[in-house]
Amino acid sequence: TAAPRQTGVTTFLYDLRHAARALRHHPGFLAVVVLTLGFGIGINTATFSIVNAVLIRPLPFDQPERLVALTERVSGFAQNAPFTPPDFIDLQREQQSFEGIAVYAPRPAELAGTATPTRIDVSKVSSNLFDVLGIRPMLGRAFTEEEDRPGVDVAVLSYDLWETWLGADRSIVGRTITLDRRPYTVVGVMPPGFSFPLRGPGFNARPAAAWVPMAFTAQQLQARGNERIHGVGGRLETGTWVEGGRAGLGIL
């Protein structure tokens, strides 16, 4: 009689049984296989999350095609770098191609006044950041230019922080929260789905739970070359493309 014809399915089942027997007799190798598969799946998941957030999903801002991330060319370094406070002020004063440019920097803080004090990611931002992004708060308002100075302690909250830690209290505007043992008056709450900075592989890419004014001090504005931790984003003037923006900054 003729031997039964092997199909792709029967061959796969045979290989699977053979592999299972081999792994059963070598538990150490089995552990390595499981760990390798788990590590590979984790890497693929993380990679997709970053690619999906940065490249596939549209940016959750108004007219995102007009938004540009800016970095500095630093002598002696192969890669561009974040801005220092004096360099940002120079850029803000001299640029001619942007409707507005904004600066932001990370600042971890302890949120107190809740059931359990917790560390959160806070971002210090210039007063025009939300205008540059084209997003308005869901409750209250954004920062004013007068609030972007030392000694003014106000905060805008993310929707997740407002909902999870503050009970989605719609009367929160005008009340205070405690960040690093200092009271901050809440002036606004951002809408659900808003996230900034966007999560990604680069510097300063952890979404903030709250935002406070940048409030550069006199010492910061005089210390050139220090505090190179400031991200900068700009909204191009209507009708201006990226190449025109570069020309306007004198970097073509």
mmCIF file of C-alpha atoms in Angstrom:
data_model
loop_
_atom_site.group_PDB
_atom_site.id
_atom_site.type_symbol
_atom_site.label_atom_id
_atom_site.label_comp_id
_atom_site.label_asym_id
_atom_site.label_seq_id
_atom_site.Cartn_x
_atom_site.Cartn_y
_atom_site.Cartn_z
ATOM 1 C CA THR A 1 0.000 0.000 0.000
ATOM 2 C CA ALA A 2 1.141 3.558 -0.692
ATOM 3 C CA ALA A 3 2.322 5.649 2.235
ATOM 4 C CA PRO A 4 -0.139 8.343 3.282
ATOM 5 C CA ARG A 5 0.516 11.607 1.506
ATOM 6 C CA GLN A 6 2.009 14.266 3.772
ATOM 7 C CA THR A 7 0.248 17.606 3.763
ATOM 8 C CA GLY A 8 1.421 20.912 5.139
ATOM 9 C CA VAL A 9 -0.862 20.494 8.161
ATOM 10 C CA THR A 10 0.311 16.972 9.003
ATOM 11 C CA THR A 11 3.947 17.994 8.605
ATOM 12 C CA PHE A 12 3.392 20.957 10.922
ATOM 13 C CA LEU A 13 1.708 18.742 13.548
ATOM 14 C CA TYR A 14 4.550 16.224 13.352
ATOM 15 C CA ASP A 15 7.140 18.982 13.794
ATOM 16 C CA LEU A 16 5.152 20.438 16.673
ATOM 17 C CA ARG A 17 4.992 17.094 18.507
ATOM 18 C CA HIS A 18 8.686 16.528 17.914
ATOM 19 C CA ALA A 19 9.551 19.988 19.256
ATOM 20 C CA ALA A 20 7.332 19.457 22.332
ATOM 21 C CA ARG A 21 9.086 16.155 23.147
ATOM 22 C CA ALA A 22 12.504 17.765 22.743
ATOM 23 C CA LEU A 23 11.617 20.711 24.959
ATOM 24 C CA ARG A 24 10.105 18.415 27.603
ATOM 25 C CA HIS A 25 13.428 16.639 27.935
ATOM 26 C CA HIS A 26 15.404 19.913 28.073
ATOM 27 C CA PRO A 27 13.622 22.246 30.532
ATOM 28 C CA GLY A 28 16.510 24.713 30.593
ATOM 29 C CA PHE A 29 16.281 25.216 26.858
ATOM 30 C CA LEU A 30 12.499 25.565 27.193
ATOM 31 C CA ALA A 31 12.955 28.421 29.647
ATOM 32 C CA VAL A 32 15.326 30.173 27.237
ATOM 33 C CA VAL A 33 12.814 29.780 24.392
ATOM 34 C CA VAL A 34 9.950 31.182 26.480
ATOM 35 C CA LEU A 35 12.025 34.135 27.689
ATOM 36 C CA THR A 36 13.256 34.863 24.166
ATOM 37 C CA LEU A 37 9.719 34.795 22.758
ATOM 38 C CA GLY A 38 8.450 37.008 25.559
ATOM 39 C CA PHE A 39 11.288 39.482 25.081
ATOM 40 C CA GLY A 40 10.751 39.555 21.317
ATOM 41 C CA ILE A 41 6.996 40.089 21.665
ATOM 42 C CA GLY A 42 7.603 42.861 24.188
ATOM 43 C CA ILE A 43 10.079 44.626 21.907
ATOM 44 C CA ASN A 44 7.697 44.358 18.934
ATOM 45 C CA THR A 45 4.802 45.701 21.008
ATOM 46 C CA ALA A 46 6.840 48.638 22.287
ATOM 47 C CA THR A 47 8.162 49.382 18.799
ATOM 48 C CA PHE A 48 4.666 49.359 17.315
ATOM 49 C CA SER A 49 3.395 51.618 20.092
ATOM 50 C CA ILE A 50 6.088 54.189 19.331
ATOM 51 C CA VAL A 51 5.677 53.950 15.548
ATOM 52 C CA ASN A 52 1.894 54.135 15.858
ATOM 53 C CA ALA A 53 2.054 57.174 18.137
ATOM 54 C CA VAL A 54 4.748 59.022 16.184
ATOM 55 C CA LEU A 55 4.299 58.023 12.541
ATOM 56 C CA ILE A 56 0.900 56.434 11.910
ATOM 57 C CA ARG A 57 -1.640 58.141 14.155
ATOM 58 C CA PRO A 58 -2.250 61.790 13.172
ATOM 59 C CA LEU A 59 -0.913 64.325 15.644
ATOM 60 C CA PRO A 60 -3.745 65.417 17.975
ATOM 61 C CA PHE A 61 -3.221 69.119 17.288
ATOM 62 C CA ASP A 62 -4.768 71.749 15.040
ATOM 63 C CA GLN A 63 -3.229 71.762 11.538
ATOM 64 C CA PRO A 64 -0.312 69.543 12.595
ATOM 65 C CA GLU A 65 1.378 69.930 9.210
ATOM 66 C CA ARG A 66 2.355 73.462 10.286
ATOM 67 C CA LEU A 67 4.045 72.298 13.501
ATOM 68 C CA VAL A 68 7.821 71.901 13.546
ATOM 69 C CA ALA A 69 10.188 70.625 16.247
ATOM 70 C CA LEU A 70 13.359 72.715 16.495
ATOM 71 C CA THR A 71 16.813 71.772 17.770
ATOM 72 C CA GLU A 72 20.198 73.490 17.900
ATOM 73 C CA ARG A 73 23.379 72.715 16.057
ATOM 74 C CA VAL A 74 26.151 72.660 18.646
ATOM 75 C CA SER A 75 29.792 72.947 17.637
ATOM 76 C CA GLY A 76 31.673 69.731 18.336
ATOM 77 C CA PHE A 77 28.582 67.516 18.547
ATOM 78 C CA ALA A 78 27.380 65.200 15.785
ATOM 79 C CA GLN A 79 23.703 65.433 16.756
ATOM 80 C CA ASN A 80 21.496 68.440 17.271
ATOM 81 C CA ALA A 81 20.630 69.330 20.845
ATOM 82 C CA PRO A 82 17.824 70.890 22.904
ATOM 83 C CA PHE A 83 17.903 74.640 23.557
ATOM 84 C CA THR A 84 19.322 76.620 26.447
ATOM 85 C CA PRO A 85 17.168 79.468 27.859
ATOM 86 C CA PRO A 86 19.250 82.319 26.289
ATOM 87 C CA ASP A 87 19.296 80.576 22.898
ATOM 88 C CA PHE A 88 15.522 80.180 22.951
ATOM 89 C CA ILE A 89 15.072 83.890 23.721
ATOM 90 C CA ASP A 90 17.396 84.742 20.812
ATOM 91 C CA LEU A 91 15.401 82.482 18.510
ATOM 92 C CA GLN A 92 12.113 83.953 19.683
ATOM 93 C CA ARG A 93 13.360 87.476 19.007
ATOM 94 C CA GLU A 94 15.026 86.862 15.625
ATOM 95 C CA GLN A 95 12.782 84.328 13.843
ATOM 96 C CA GLN A 96 10.534 85.566 11.016
ATOM 97 C CA SER A 97 8.888 82.400 9.682
ATOM 98 C CA PHE A 98 6.772 81.199 12.599
ATOM 99 C CA GLU A 99 3.411 82.310 13.866
ATOM 100 C CA GLY A 100 4.678 81.377 17.297
ATOM 101 C CA ILE A 101 7.335 79.276 18.983
ATOM 102 C CA ALA A 102 7.066 77.690 22.409
ATOM 103 C CA VAL A 103 9.495 76.103 24.844
ATOM 104 C CA TYR A 104 9.031 73.260 27.315
ATOM 105 C CA ALA A 105 11.146 71.276 29.759
ATOM 106 C CA PRO A 106 10.544 68.291 32.073
ATOM 107 C CA ARG A 107 10.112 68.667 35.806
ATOM 108 C CA PRO A 108 9.169 65.684 38.011
ATOM 109 C CA ALA A 109 7.120 66.714 41.036
ATOM 110 C CA GLU A 110 5.368 65.223 44.036
ATOM 111 C CA LEU A 111 1.603 65.680 43.993
ATOM 112 C CA ALA A 112 0.239 65.906 47.520
ATOM 113 C CA GLY A 113 -3.230 66.499 48.883
ATOM 114 C CA THR A 114 -4.574 63.225 47.479
ATOM 115 C CA ALA A 115 -5.076 59.970 49.359
ATOM 116 C CA THR A 116 -1.481 58.967 48.599
ATOM 117 C CA PRO A 117 1.242 61.465 47.552
ATOM 118 C CA THR A 118 2.636 60.417 44.202
ATOM 119 C CA ARG A 119 5.353 61.409 41.754
ATOM 120 C CA ILE A 120 4.062 62.812 38.484
ATOM 121 C CA ASP A 121 5.640 64.170 35.308
ATOM 122 C CA VAL A 122 5.196 67.920 35.030
ATOM 123 C CA SER A 123 6.245 70.040 32.063
ATOM 124 C CA LYS A 124 7.326 73.653 32.406
ATOM 125 C CA VAL A 125 6.044 75.507 29.336
ATOM 126 C CA SER A 126 5.961 78.993 27.873
ATOM 127 C CA SER A 127 2.604 80.708 28.180
ATOM 128 C CA ASN A 128 1.862 80.356 24.443
ATOM 129 C CA LEU A 129 2.404 76.588 24.188
ATOM 130 C CA PHE A 130 -1.273 75.656 23.913
ATOM 131 C CA ASP A 131 -1.850 78.418 21.351
ATOM 132 C CA VAL A 132 1.052 77.107 19.257
ATOM 133 C CA LEU A 133 -0.414 73.588 19.403
ATOM 134 C CA GLY A 134 -3.884 74.921 18.632
ATOM 135 C CA ILE A 135 -5.562 73.260 21.631
ATOM 136 C CA ARG A 136 -7.776 74.929 24.242
ATOM 137 C CA PRO A 137 -8.482 73.675 27.766
ATOM 138 C CA MET A 138 -11.730 71.815 28.362
ATOM 139 C CA LEU A 139 -12.227 73.684 31.643
ATOM 140 C CA GLY A 140 -10.880 77.097 32.527
ATOM 141 C CA ARG A 141 -8.129 78.665 30.444
ATOM 142 C CA ALA A 142 -4.499 78.452 29.412
ATOM 143 C CA PHE A 143 -1.676 80.553 30.878
ATOM 144 C CA THR A 144 -1.435 84.274 30.300
ATOM 145 C CA GLU A 145 1.799 86.029 29.348
ATOM 146 C CA GLU A 146 1.806 87.789 32.729
ATOM 147 C CA GLU A 147 1.839 84.415 34.509
ATOM 148 C CA ASP A 148 5.033 83.305 32.743
ATOM 149 C CA ARG A 149 7.366 84.765 35.371
ATOM 150 C CA PRO A 150 8.952 83.587 38.626
ATOM 151 C CA GLY A 151 6.711 83.595 41.665
ATOM 152 C CA VAL A 152 3.424 82.880 39.879
ATOM 153 C CA ASP A 153 2.315 79.360 40.811
ATOM 154 C CA VAL A 154 -0.484 78.275 38.495
ATOM 155 C CA ALA A 155 -1.112 74.941 36.764
ATOM 156 C CA VAL A 156 -3.047 73.365 33.921
ATOM 157 C CA LEU A 157 -4.002 69.729 34.494
ATOM 158 C CA SER A 158 -4.238 66.807 32.111
ATOM 159 C CA TYR A 159 -7.619 65.136 31.771
ATOM 160 C CA ASP A 160 -6.240 61.871 33.216
ATOM 161 C CA LEU A 161 -4.851 63.569 36.326
ATOM 162 C CA TRP A 162 -8.091 65.500 36.832
ATOM 163 C CA GLU A 163 -10.197 62.364 36.442
ATOM 164 C CA THR A 164 -8.041 59.798 38.245
ATOM 165 C CA TRP A 165 -6.529 61.753 41.122
ATOM 166 C CA LEU A 166 -8.942 64.647 41.601
ATOM 167 C CA GLY A 167 -12.247 62.865 41.112
ATOM 168 C CA ALA A 168 -13.208 64.730 37.918
ATOM 169 C CA ASP A 169 -14.247 67.665 40.081
ATOM 170 C CA ARG A 170 -15.605 70.325 37.695
ATOM 171 C CA SER A 171 -15.115 72.991 40.367
ATOM 172 C CA ILE A 172 -11.346 72.405 40.416
ATOM 173 C CA VAL A 173 -10.589 75.634 38.503
ATOM 174 C CA GLY A 174 -9.559 78.287 40.999
ATOM 175 C CA ARG A 175 -8.674 75.765 43.672
ATOM 176 C CA THR A 176 -5.147 74.656 44.564
ATOM 177 C CA ILE A 177 -3.087 71.485 44.277
ATOM 178 C CA THR A 178 0.247 70.924 46.022
ATOM 179 C CA LEU A 179 3.341 70.256 43.907
ATOM 180 C CA ASP A 180 6.610 69.780 45.791
ATOM 181 C CA ARG A 181 4.988 71.285 48.921
ATOM 182 C CA ARG A 182 3.951 74.487 47.130
ATOM 183 C CA PRO A 183 0.325 75.401 46.369
ATOM 184 C CA TYR A 184 -0.510 75.883 42.691
ATOM 185 C CA THR A 185 -3.779 77.443 41.585
ATOM 186 C CA VAL A 186 -5.486 75.375 38.883
ATOM 187 C CA VAL A 187 -6.451 77.587 35.938
ATOM 188 C CA GLY A 188 -7.464 74.908 33.429
ATOM 189 C CA VAL A 189 -7.987 71.251 32.540
ATOM 190 C CA MET A 190 -7.072 69.910 29.092
ATOM 191 C CA PRO A 191 -9.526 67.811 27.043
ATOM 192 C CA PRO A 192 -9.435 63.986 26.961
ATOM 193 C CA GLY A 193 -6.945 62.578 24.497
ATOM 194 C CA PHE A 194 -4.602 65.567 24.692
ATOM 195 C CA SER A 195 -1.019 64.514 25.386
ATOM 196 C CA PHE A 196 2.135 66.621 25.461
ATOM 197 C CA PRO A 197 5.016 66.086 25.102
ATOM 198 C CA LEU A 198 4.229 63.156 22.831
ATOM 199 C CA ARG A 199 5.632 59.826 23.955
ATOM 200 C CA GLY A 200 8.564 58.677 21.859
ATOM 201 C CA PRO A 201 12.227 57.650 21.782
ATOM 202 C CA GLY A 202 13.698 61.152 21.884
ATOM 203 C CA PHE A 203 14.605 63.549 24.677
ATOM 204 C CA ASN A 204 11.822 65.051 26.787
ATOM 205 C CA ALA A 205 9.256 62.624 25.373
ATOM 206 C CA ARG A 206 7.198 61.647 28.425
ATOM 207 C CA PRO A 207 3.638 62.997 28.465
ATOM 208 C CA ALA A 208 3.026 65.407 31.330
ATOM 209 C CA ALA A 209 0.283 65.053 33.916
ATOM 210 C CA ALA A 210 0.310 68.808 34.528
ATOM 211 C CA TRP A 211 1.846 71.949 33.060
ATOM 212 C CA VAL A 212 3.232 75.001 34.862
ATOM 213 C CA PRO A 213 4.726 78.253 33.500
ATOM 214 C CA MET A 214 8.324 78.142 32.299
ATOM 215 C CA ALA A 215 9.129 81.345 34.234
ATOM 216 C CA PHE A 216 12.819 81.742 33.322
ATOM 217 C CA THR A 217 14.818 83.422 36.075
ATOM 218 C CA ALA A 218 17.337 86.200 35.445
ATOM 219 C CA GLN A 219 20.138 83.741 36.192
ATOM 220 C CA GLN A 220 18.849 81.287 33.588
ATOM 221 C CA LEU A 221 18.652 83.980 30.926
ATOM 222 C CA GLN A 222 22.278 84.995 31.519
ATOM 223 C CA ALA A 223 23.840 81.527 31.674
ATOM 224 C CA ARG A 224 24.702 80.644 28.089
ATOM 225 C CA GLY A 225 25.543 77.003 27.469
ATOM 226 C CA ASN A 226 23.718 75.780 30.591
ATOM 227 C CA GLU A 227 20.466 73.859 31.005
ATOM 228 C CA ARG A 228 20.412 72.387 27.520
ATOM 229 C CA ILE A 229 17.178 70.538 28.317
ATOM 230 C CA HIS A 230 14.544 72.688 26.625
ATOM 231 C CA GLY A 231 12.458 71.370 23.776
ATOM 232 C CA VAL A 232 11.180 73.937 21.276
ATOM 233 C CA GLY A 233 8.276 73.715 18.848
ATOM 234 C CA GLY A 234 6.941 76.236 16.367
ATOM 235 C CA ARG A 235 3.876 76.832 14.207
ATOM 236 C CA LEU A 236 4.816 77.999 10.731
ATOM 237 C CA GLU A 237 3.131 81.054 9.268
ATOM 238 C CA THR A 238 0.291 80.229 6.878
ATOM 239 C CA GLY A 239 1.782 79.487 3.466
ATOM 240 C CA THR A 240 5.288 78.868 4.816
ATOM 241 C CA TRP A 241 6.828 75.415 4.333
ATOM 242 C CA VAL A 242 9.598 73.784 6.360
ATOM 243 C CA GLU A 243 12.269 74.883 3.869
ATOM 244 C CA GLY A 244 11.086 78.463 4.200
ATOM 245 C CA GLY A 245 11.199 78.159 7.962
ATOM 246 C CA ARG A 246 14.786 76.975 7.785
ATOM 247 C CA ALA A 247 15.703 79.865 5.512
ATOM 248 C CA GLY A 248 14.045 82.275 7.936
ATOM 249 C CA LEU A 249 16.247 80.905 10.724
ATOM 250 C CA GLY A 250 19.360 81.195 8.601
ATOM 251 C CA ILE A 251 20.153 77.461 8.652
ATOM 252 C CA LEU A 252 19.888 76.538 4.955
#
